[in-house]
Amino acid sequence: MSNLSLIKILWDKITNKRKFYLFGILSLVNALSDAINIGLLIPFINVMSKPELLFQYPYFKYLINLFEFNLNPRIFILILFIGILLISSSFRIYINWFSLKFSYSISENFAQKIYSNVLYKDYLEIIKESSSKTIGDITYRVNATSNVILSIVLIFNNVILSLLILISLLLVNFSSIGMVLLGIGIIYLVITFAFKSEISKKSKLISKTQTELIKIVQEGIGGIKEVILTSSQSFFINEFKNRYNDLTKSLVYNSFISSSPKILIEVISIALLLMFYFFSVAKDGDITKIIGLISVIAFGAQKLLPSLQTIYQNWTNITSNKFLVLDVLENLKFKITNPSKIKKLNFEEKFELNLSKFSYEGQKSSTLEGLNLNFNKGDKIGIIGPSGTGKSTLINIISGLILDFKGEIKIDNIKLDKKNIRLWQDQIAFVPQNVFIFDSSLEENITFGIEKRKDININSLLKQVKLDKFIKGRNLKKIPLGEKANMISGGEKQRIALARALYRNTSLIIFDEATNALDKKVEDEIFKMIYSLQKTIIIITHNTKNLQGCDKIFELKNKKLEKVYVH
């Protein structure tokens, strides 16, 4: 994909185009002010050398007569010129602030959209994707996209600025300045096309390596116990070192190609300016005129050359980050499914699952087939079966995490689909075997993003799940659990998950081997409390003794559910 095609796609993704139009107007005003500065330079030099020339200008005479002041012409033109320079510089500072704010606000919007898209994707889509790739998209790649947007803005601004400065300089001396600028332009074009292919290759490598670096960090820290006990630190360090070395080489190469022409152009420009002075003196002996002309060229070049370098450098930056941006754009294609017009899906009577077949992508044989499960509201359902028979898959289907299967789910005769699935999931609380605890307080891990409810007392919930001793005399908002719950035991983690499920106050609670880390006495007390709840309960366990309070018990074997017990 070419840079221009990429710019067009990014333009389509920008929602607030008014700000860009405003930026265009500001850029034009800024360019005009710089062009005026160059245009005023020759009159400035002439007046400094011959002050009486100022009286030839009718506007100056009018000002003297109007305000009746006697001002030295040199001081007047100096104040005027410095004033215009200060206004122009202030305007450029504002343009710089505006462009930074504009580009980073777009990248902020992109990051939020990508994160939202990830969280709203289908469960099967999420588990297929690499988490390190997702983290890279939201951090590295969105940042790269921000840089590309800023580059586009800077190119736009400097193209306008360069054109007006160029016109101003050509009006001063078309032939000499035209030849110099043509030479500079050819140098930039040659460098751009000569290194275009290699810069694109490095861009691909940067995108790949950044994802690999995140993956290595995640694996090293995530498996820190095994890393320490197996003395594998050197392996992970070497992997990190090698990937970072590849990344550094690519970044250095692209940065070098981006910045190097500036040095070459500066040397050539100085040499051409000296040659111009030499031949002008030889041809025309009027030193004052020649110095004035060279001053204009030098002043114009001082503004034009940085603008040309900025255009080239940012064009190279777009090429360098192209593949990072394409990854971001790919993530932005996802559209969140609008919820159903049904405001609420109440589970009042019965649940019906009729499943003909389900298999994961890439699997030749099915995981589940010919499976039916019906239960009424308030039933206590037990499901048993050996490991690997599909119990967790069945729970994912019941809870609506998996909808792509042959068959259907009905809640009170309403068929579930992607538009109303969230309404069903609002009725479910899930207590898994491997509990997710985030690095925050105990209270925030229980409320889990839900606003604090006035009708539920968290301390009472914690007493129900036998955590009252753990919190005794402590502030729930100040009890840290540590990253990945490294400050609490496995049993405490499971009881926190149970308190989280009770806090949601849903119609259905699903327990997936949710008490296997508890001691026998606490586990018995917890199950006694579970069976006393006026809710629909589904329990998956290997321990059949924990199913004594169930109305129905099913065994999952040979990809189907078989009734073992009905109360």
XYZ file of C-alpha atoms in Angstrom:
567
model
C 0.000 0.000 0.000
C 1.300 3.460 -0.903
C 1.604 6.303 1.599
C -1.112 8.247 -0.204
C -3.537 5.296 0.068
C -2.766 5.039 3.781
C -3.397 8.766 4.248
C -6.759 8.425 2.458
C -7.844 5.559 4.756
C -6.801 7.510 7.853
C -8.722 10.524 6.561
C -11.873 8.396 6.295
C -11.399 7.272 9.921
C -11.143 10.830 11.270
C -14.530 11.818 12.668
C -13.851 15.466 13.528
C -12.772 16.853 10.158
C -13.677 20.428 11.128
C -10.532 20.671 13.233
C -8.454 19.640 10.236
C -10.072 22.316 8.090
C -9.345 24.854 10.831
C -5.759 23.638 10.895
C -5.566 24.213 7.117
C -6.673 27.830 7.529
C -4.170 28.373 10.366
C -1.397 26.844 8.239
C -2.221 29.195 5.357
C -2.134 32.236 7.646
C 1.170 31.033 9.119
C 2.677 30.555 5.647
C 1.531 34.017 4.553
C 3.146 35.616 7.610
C 6.472 33.919 6.798
C 6.222 34.991 3.157
C 5.591 38.575 4.291
C 8.691 38.372 6.501
C 10.803 37.443 3.487
C 9.168 40.143 1.349
C 9.970 42.791 3.985
C 13.623 41.853 4.233
C 14.843 43.796 1.175
C 12.998 47.018 2.207
C 14.421 46.520 5.699
C 17.996 46.255 4.390
C 17.511 49.213 2.010
C 16.120 51.460 4.769
C 18.919 50.469 7.139
C 21.481 51.522 4.534
C 19.526 54.583 3.243
C 16.969 55.799 5.878
C 15.653 58.558 3.596
C 14.058 55.875 1.369
C 11.384 55.311 4.019
C 9.899 58.756 3.284
C 9.156 57.598 -0.246
C 6.457 55.312 1.146
C 3.130 57.222 1.444
C 1.949 55.093 4.392
C 4.963 56.113 6.462
C 4.330 59.803 5.678
C 0.674 59.365 6.652
C 1.620 57.838 10.044
C 4.036 60.705 10.799
C 1.429 63.311 9.968
C -1.318 61.450 11.846
C 0.524 60.973 15.138
C 2.878 63.945 14.765
C 5.946 62.135 16.044
C 9.514 62.356 14.957
C 10.873 58.810 14.732
C 14.196 57.635 13.407
C 13.383 55.602 10.233
C 15.900 52.900 11.203
C 14.281 52.429 14.612
C 10.812 52.406 13.055
C 11.598 49.711 10.488
C 13.500 47.681 13.119
C 10.540 47.749 15.525
C 8.150 46.904 12.687
C 10.258 43.977 11.444
C 10.873 42.533 14.941
C 7.156 42.920 15.758
C 6.139 40.962 12.670
C 8.719 38.278 13.492
C 7.378 37.947 17.064
C 3.773 37.679 15.864
C 4.802 35.094 13.248
C 6.779 33.072 15.817
C 3.906 33.163 18.333
C 1.561 31.935 15.645
C 3.919 29.060 14.792
C 4.049 28.048 18.464
C 0.239 27.973 18.528
C 0.163 25.931 15.291
C 2.575 23.444 16.881
C 0.374 23.080 19.987
C -2.774 22.741 17.876
C -1.282 20.051 15.611
C -0.013 17.996 18.595
C -3.376 18.201 20.355
C -5.228 17.293 17.156
C -3.091 14.237 16.299
C -2.979 12.838 19.839
C -6.736 13.269 20.318
C -7.253 11.111 17.210
C -4.886 8.416 18.533
C -6.695 8.521 21.899
C -9.967 7.915 20.073
C -8.404 5.034 18.105
C -7.030 3.409 21.294
C -10.436 3.592 22.990
C -12.152 2.106 19.936
C -9.663 -0.777 19.667
C -9.953 -1.601 23.379
C -13.764 -1.462 23.141
C -13.715 -3.649 20.032
C -11.531 -6.229 21.779
C -13.837 -6.429 24.806
C -16.964 -6.679 22.636
C -15.650 -9.307 20.215
C -17.007 -12.841 20.226
C -15.376 -15.032 22.846
C -14.038 -17.477 20.248
C -12.454 -14.599 18.322
C -10.751 -13.249 21.446
C -9.226 -16.566 22.539
C -7.804 -17.082 19.027
C -5.911 -13.806 19.135
C -2.549 -13.254 20.784
C -2.836 -11.055 23.882
C 0.655 -9.666 23.199
C -0.546 -8.572 19.729
C -3.593 -6.879 21.273
C -1.474 -5.072 23.882
C 0.914 -4.005 21.127
C -1.970 -2.628 19.055
C -3.284 -0.504 21.932
C 0.140 0.766 23.015
C 2.953 0.677 20.428
C 0.841 0.688 17.289
C -1.631 3.357 18.369
C 1.346 5.514 19.354
C 2.852 4.897 15.906
C -0.489 5.855 14.346
C -0.444 9.064 16.356
C 3.021 9.822 14.973
C 1.806 9.156 11.430
C -1.197 11.457 11.875
C 1.129 14.123 13.271
C 3.406 13.566 10.262
C 0.481 14.086 7.871
C -0.458 17.298 9.689
C 3.143 18.564 9.600
C 3.521 17.686 5.912
C 0.320 19.582 5.111
C 1.469 22.623 7.091
C 4.979 22.641 5.635
C 3.847 22.080 2.044
C 1.770 25.285 2.242
C 4.622 27.097 4.005
C 7.231 25.903 1.480
C 5.108 26.857 -1.530
C 4.569 30.434 -0.359
C 8.218 30.879 0.668
C 9.261 29.380 -2.659
C 7.065 31.829 -4.569
C 8.489 34.727 -2.536
C 12.066 33.669 -3.297
C 11.412 33.103 -7.000
C 9.972 36.592 -7.281
C 13.300 37.930 -5.965
C 15.521 35.984 -8.388
C 13.832 33.306 -10.470
C 16.748 31.805 -12.410
C 19.385 31.434 -9.667
C 17.059 30.379 -6.847
C 15.072 28.140 -9.209
C 18.176 26.126 -10.120
C 19.185 25.743 -6.456
C 15.721 24.572 -5.395
C 15.489 22.162 -8.335
C 18.767 20.565 -7.237
C 17.599 20.243 -3.625
C 14.302 18.726 -4.762
C 16.066 16.134 -6.923
C 18.267 15.089 -3.967
C 15.214 14.518 -1.733
C 13.370 12.563 -4.443
C 16.378 10.320 -5.177
C 16.858 9.488 -1.480
C 13.116 8.878 -0.974
C 12.815 6.365 -3.830
C 16.228 4.754 -3.249
C 15.420 3.705 0.332
C 11.649 3.274 0.097
C 11.737 -0.535 -0.193
C 14.221 -1.061 2.646
C 12.325 1.284 4.975
C 9.119 -0.723 4.314
C 10.930 -3.964 5.193
C 12.163 -2.427 8.435
C 8.614 -1.253 9.182
C 7.339 -4.854 8.938
C 10.153 -6.033 11.200
C 9.409 -3.300 13.781
C 5.734 -4.343 13.917
C 6.617 -8.031 14.339
C 9.393 -7.463 16.887
C 7.309 -5.221 19.150
C 4.681 -7.965 19.475
C 7.385 -10.567 20.208
C 8.902 -8.350 22.926
C 5.565 -8.044 24.734
C 5.085 -11.814 24.423
C 8.499 -12.538 25.967
C 7.860 -10.130 28.866
C 4.417 -11.662 29.509
C 5.784 -15.208 29.454
C 8.760 -14.421 31.695
C 6.722 -12.614 34.342
C 3.637 -14.847 34.000
C 5.670 -17.996 34.639
C 8.036 -16.451 37.181
C 7.812 -19.431 39.591
C 8.890 -21.882 36.898
C 11.523 -19.435 35.622
C 13.115 -19.191 39.083
C 12.828 -22.899 39.962
C 14.248 -24.022 36.611
C 16.913 -21.263 36.512
C 15.614 -20.181 33.081
C 16.333 -16.472 33.566
C 19.170 -16.456 31.025
C 16.929 -18.007 28.345
C 14.281 -15.269 28.637
C 16.914 -12.534 28.944
C 18.653 -13.725 25.751
C 15.337 -13.934 23.886
C 14.489 -10.397 24.994
C 17.978 -9.151 24.107
C 17.896 -10.654 20.596
C 14.443 -9.250 19.781
C 15.308 -5.829 21.167
C 18.534 -5.839 19.152
C 16.526 -6.485 15.952
C 14.127 -3.689 16.878
C 16.953 -1.248 17.625
C 18.701 -1.941 14.298
C 15.492 -1.270 12.360
C 14.704 1.912 14.298
C 18.274 3.225 13.892
C 18.236 2.541 10.140
C 14.910 4.298 9.552
C 15.858 7.247 11.777
C 19.234 7.591 10.030
C 17.680 7.648 6.550
C 15.080 10.107 7.800
C 17.505 12.656 9.295
C 20.678 12.357 7.178
C 19.636 14.384 4.084
C 19.456 17.494 6.274
C 23.264 17.505 6.711
C 23.881 16.986 2.994
C 21.401 19.695 1.976
C 22.885 22.222 4.418
C 26.413 21.712 2.997
C 25.160 21.988 -0.593
C 23.112 25.103 0.218
C 26.098 26.898 1.803
C 28.297 25.967 -1.162
C 25.688 27.229 -3.653
C 25.231 30.452 -1.699
C 28.984 31.121 -1.788
C 29.080 30.367 -5.516
C 26.149 32.714 -6.065
C 27.991 35.480 -4.162
C 31.217 34.871 -6.125
C 29.579 34.995 -9.565
C 27.336 37.938 -8.632
C 30.333 40.043 -7.499
C 32.195 39.140 -10.669
C 29.213 40.102 -12.816
C 27.874 43.100 -10.884
C 30.118 45.191 -8.639
C 27.257 46.635 -6.511
C 28.110 44.935 -3.187
C 25.182 46.551 -1.313
C 22.662 45.168 -3.804
C 24.292 41.735 -3.787
C 24.405 41.571 0.028
C 20.718 42.513 0.167
C 19.851 39.774 -2.324
C 21.974 37.169 -0.505
C 20.372 38.197 2.819
C 16.931 37.528 1.362
C 18.028 34.166 -0.061
C 19.718 33.191 3.218
C 16.694 34.235 5.292
C 14.334 32.401 2.945
C 16.542 29.310 2.914
C 16.676 29.371 6.717
C 12.889 28.913 6.663
C 12.524 26.835 3.496
C 15.162 24.154 4.125
C 13.775 23.087 7.539
C 10.306 22.905 5.958
C 11.568 20.704 3.113
C 13.424 18.502 5.620
C 10.260 18.265 7.740
C 8.253 17.158 4.690
C 10.849 14.513 3.785
C 11.378 13.325 7.373
C 7.661 12.939 8.040
C 7.060 11.235 4.700
C 9.775 8.743 5.688
C 8.113 8.400 9.097
C 4.829 7.418 7.416
C 6.691 4.749 5.404
C 8.487 3.516 8.549
C 5.260 3.107 10.543
C 3.005 1.993 7.708
C 2.586 -1.628 8.816
C 2.024 -0.641 12.434
C -0.788 1.660 11.311
C -2.291 -1.029 9.054
C -2.598 -3.323 12.109
C -4.475 -0.569 13.940
C -6.787 0.037 10.969
C -7.538 -3.680 10.775
C -8.711 -3.603 14.406
C -10.904 -0.576 13.733
C -12.904 -2.503 11.100
C -14.785 -4.426 13.812
C -18.266 -3.076 14.538
C -19.928 -3.576 17.898
C -23.301 -5.310 17.529
C -26.134 -3.056 18.597
C -28.171 -4.518 21.459
C -31.686 -5.784 20.916
C -34.636 -3.432 21.207
C -35.893 -5.727 23.985
C -35.037 -3.738 27.103
C -34.922 -6.760 29.386
C -34.836 -10.524 29.014
C -36.308 -11.996 32.174
C -35.576 -15.606 33.034
C -38.959 -16.448 34.553
C -39.723 -20.006 33.491
C -37.344 -22.269 31.575
C -34.029 -22.693 29.751
C -33.811 -24.913 26.645
C -30.631 -25.945 24.820
C -30.841 -28.070 21.680
C -27.361 -28.632 20.261
C -26.827 -30.707 17.126
C -23.068 -30.192 16.837
C -20.218 -27.955 17.940
C -16.519 -28.084 17.120
C -13.711 -25.558 17.553
C -12.123 -24.064 14.458
C -9.438 -26.356 13.072
C -10.778 -29.489 14.805
C -11.757 -32.424 12.622
C -14.081 -34.044 15.162
C -16.861 -32.351 17.138
C -16.524 -31.476 20.832
C -20.252 -31.835 21.569
C -23.129 -33.253 19.515
C -26.718 -34.425 19.922
C -26.951 -32.669 23.291
C -30.110 -31.376 24.970
C -30.428 -29.604 28.312
C -33.649 -28.225 29.787
C -34.211 -26.829 33.279
C -36.627 -24.544 35.054
C -35.969 -21.405 37.010
C -34.894 -22.268 40.545
C -33.514 -25.715 39.631
C -30.197 -26.861 41.081
C -28.305 -28.637 38.273
C -25.174 -30.764 38.676
C -22.880 -31.748 35.794
C -20.113 -34.329 36.168
C -17.671 -35.949 33.770
C -13.972 -36.709 33.278
C -11.529 -33.974 32.236
C -11.536 -33.161 28.533
C -15.124 -34.198 27.868
C -16.297 -30.636 27.102
C -17.795 -29.479 30.413
C -16.235 -26.002 30.165
C -17.330 -25.754 26.514
C -20.891 -26.620 27.555
C -20.820 -23.863 30.200
C -19.520 -21.399 27.591
C -22.479 -22.305 25.373
C -25.022 -22.033 28.223
C -23.657 -18.617 29.207
C -23.698 -17.355 25.609
C -19.934 -17.027 25.229
C -20.221 -19.419 22.277
C -23.108 -18.860 19.882
C -21.650 -20.344 16.698
C -22.977 -23.900 16.978
C -25.601 -25.939 15.174
C -28.689 -25.648 17.317
C -30.359 -23.045 19.485
C -30.891 -21.723 22.996
C -34.267 -20.451 24.158
C -35.026 -18.490 27.312
C -38.761 -18.550 28.023
C -39.273 -19.403 24.314
C -37.146 -16.420 23.153
C -34.278 -17.548 20.917
C -30.857 -16.166 21.808
C -28.774 -14.451 19.135
C -25.966 -11.896 18.940
C -28.397 -9.006 19.391
C -29.970 -10.153 22.658
C -27.181 -12.278 24.168
C -26.037 -9.446 26.473
C -29.521 -9.413 28.020
C -29.138 -13.113 28.872
C -25.613 -12.662 30.203
C -26.919 -9.955 32.537
C -28.841 -12.779 34.224
C -25.697 -14.878 34.848
C -22.918 -14.885 37.442
C -19.958 -17.196 36.892
C -17.560 -18.598 39.485
C -14.658 -20.258 37.620
C -11.953 -22.621 38.802
C -9.221 -20.148 37.815
C -10.382 -16.885 39.333
C -9.366 -13.576 37.782
C -8.227 -11.061 40.416
C -6.950 -7.681 39.261
C -4.360 -5.593 41.074
C -6.684 -3.472 43.177
C -8.560 -3.475 46.474
C -10.814 -6.233 47.787
C -13.906 -4.040 47.369
C -13.148 -3.256 43.703
C -12.551 -6.952 42.991
C -15.997 -7.752 44.351
C -17.917 -4.927 42.662
C -15.941 -5.624 39.422
C -16.902 -2.474 37.543
C -20.469 -2.325 38.851
C -21.511 0.793 40.746
C -21.709 0.246 44.478
C -25.186 -1.051 45.311
C -27.117 0.313 48.251
C -29.263 -2.822 48.587
C -26.280 -5.159 49.160
C -23.877 -5.020 52.092
C -20.438 -6.253 51.020
C -19.436 -7.123 54.590
C -22.485 -9.426 54.853
C -21.504 -11.115 51.577
C -17.977 -11.697 52.854
C -19.404 -13.221 56.021
C -21.547 -15.552 53.877
C -18.464 -16.808 52.015
C -16.444 -17.197 55.240
C -14.090 -14.260 54.659
C -15.160 -12.319 57.755
C -11.934 -13.261 59.600
C -9.855 -12.116 56.619
C -11.402 -8.621 56.678
C -11.807 -8.203 60.433
C -10.954 -4.624 61.432
C -9.756 -3.710 57.921
C -10.999 -1.197 55.348
C -12.247 -3.018 52.223
C -10.961 -0.189 50.020
C -7.460 -0.576 51.437
C -7.042 -4.366 51.426
C -4.584 -5.076 48.584
C -4.736 -8.431 46.799
C -1.614 -8.014 44.646
C -1.089 -8.575 40.948
C -2.575 -11.967 39.989
C -3.687 -12.308 43.644
C -0.144 -13.096 44.824
C -0.969 -11.751 48.312
C -3.844 -14.174 49.047
C -4.382 -17.949 49.059
C -6.186 -20.026 46.431
C -9.112 -20.591 48.785
C -9.453 -16.861 49.459
C -9.443 -16.206 45.717
C -12.337 -18.626 45.198
C -14.366 -17.107 48.029
C -13.808 -13.610 46.611
C -15.133 -14.895 43.259
C -18.178 -16.299 45.050
C -18.773 -12.950 46.796
C -18.467 -11.257 43.373
C -21.144 -13.580 41.958
C -23.483 -12.933 44.894
C -22.957 -9.187 44.540
C -24.213 -9.333 40.927
C -27.500 -10.714 42.323
C -28.403 -12.611 39.134
C -31.033 -15.279 38.397
C -28.457 -17.943 37.494
C -25.092 -18.744 39.094
C -22.668 -21.174 37.440
C -19.934 -22.860 39.482
C -17.101 -24.498 37.528
C -14.969 -26.485 40.013
C -15.269 -23.332 42.112
C -14.420 -24.788 45.548
C -11.556 -27.189 44.851
C -9.061 -24.983 46.751
C -11.161 -24.940 49.966
C -10.704 -27.252 52.930
C -13.492 -29.773 53.528
C -15.158 -27.952 56.415
C -15.314 -24.562 54.653
C -16.381 -26.233 51.381
C -19.318 -27.967 53.119
C -20.405 -24.668 54.700
C -20.148 -22.880 51.352
C -22.271 -25.497 49.559
C -24.865 -25.368 52.322
C -25.117 -21.614 51.683
C -25.224 -22.131 47.881
C -28.138 -24.545 48.047
C -30.045 -22.145 50.314
C -29.989 -19.428 47.650
C -33.289 -18.738 45.899
C -31.592 -18.900 42.513
C -30.985 -21.269 39.611
C -27.661 -23.023 40.197
C -25.431 -25.027 37.828
C -22.499 -26.847 39.449
C -19.701 -28.555 37.546
C -17.523 -30.743 39.745
C -15.597 -34.014 39.991
C -16.740 -34.461 43.577
C -20.240 -35.946 43.449
C -20.670 -35.419 47.206
C -21.034 -31.707 46.492
C -24.111 -32.410 44.335
C -26.316 -33.741 47.109
C -28.547 -30.661 47.006
C -29.136 -30.857 43.224
C -32.545 -31.478 41.650
C -30.951 -32.934 38.503
C -27.523 -34.427 37.862
C -26.146 -35.009 34.356
C -23.020 -36.800 33.224
C -21.211 -35.568 30.141
C -19.703 -38.435 28.188
C -19.388 -39.394 24.552
C -20.134 -35.720 23.679
C -23.660 -35.975 25.159
C -25.459 -35.354 28.440
C -27.004 -38.311 30.232
C -29.287 -37.990 33.246
C -27.827 -39.621 36.318
C -30.282 -38.403 38.917
C -33.578 -36.504 38.983
C -35.105 -35.463 42.304
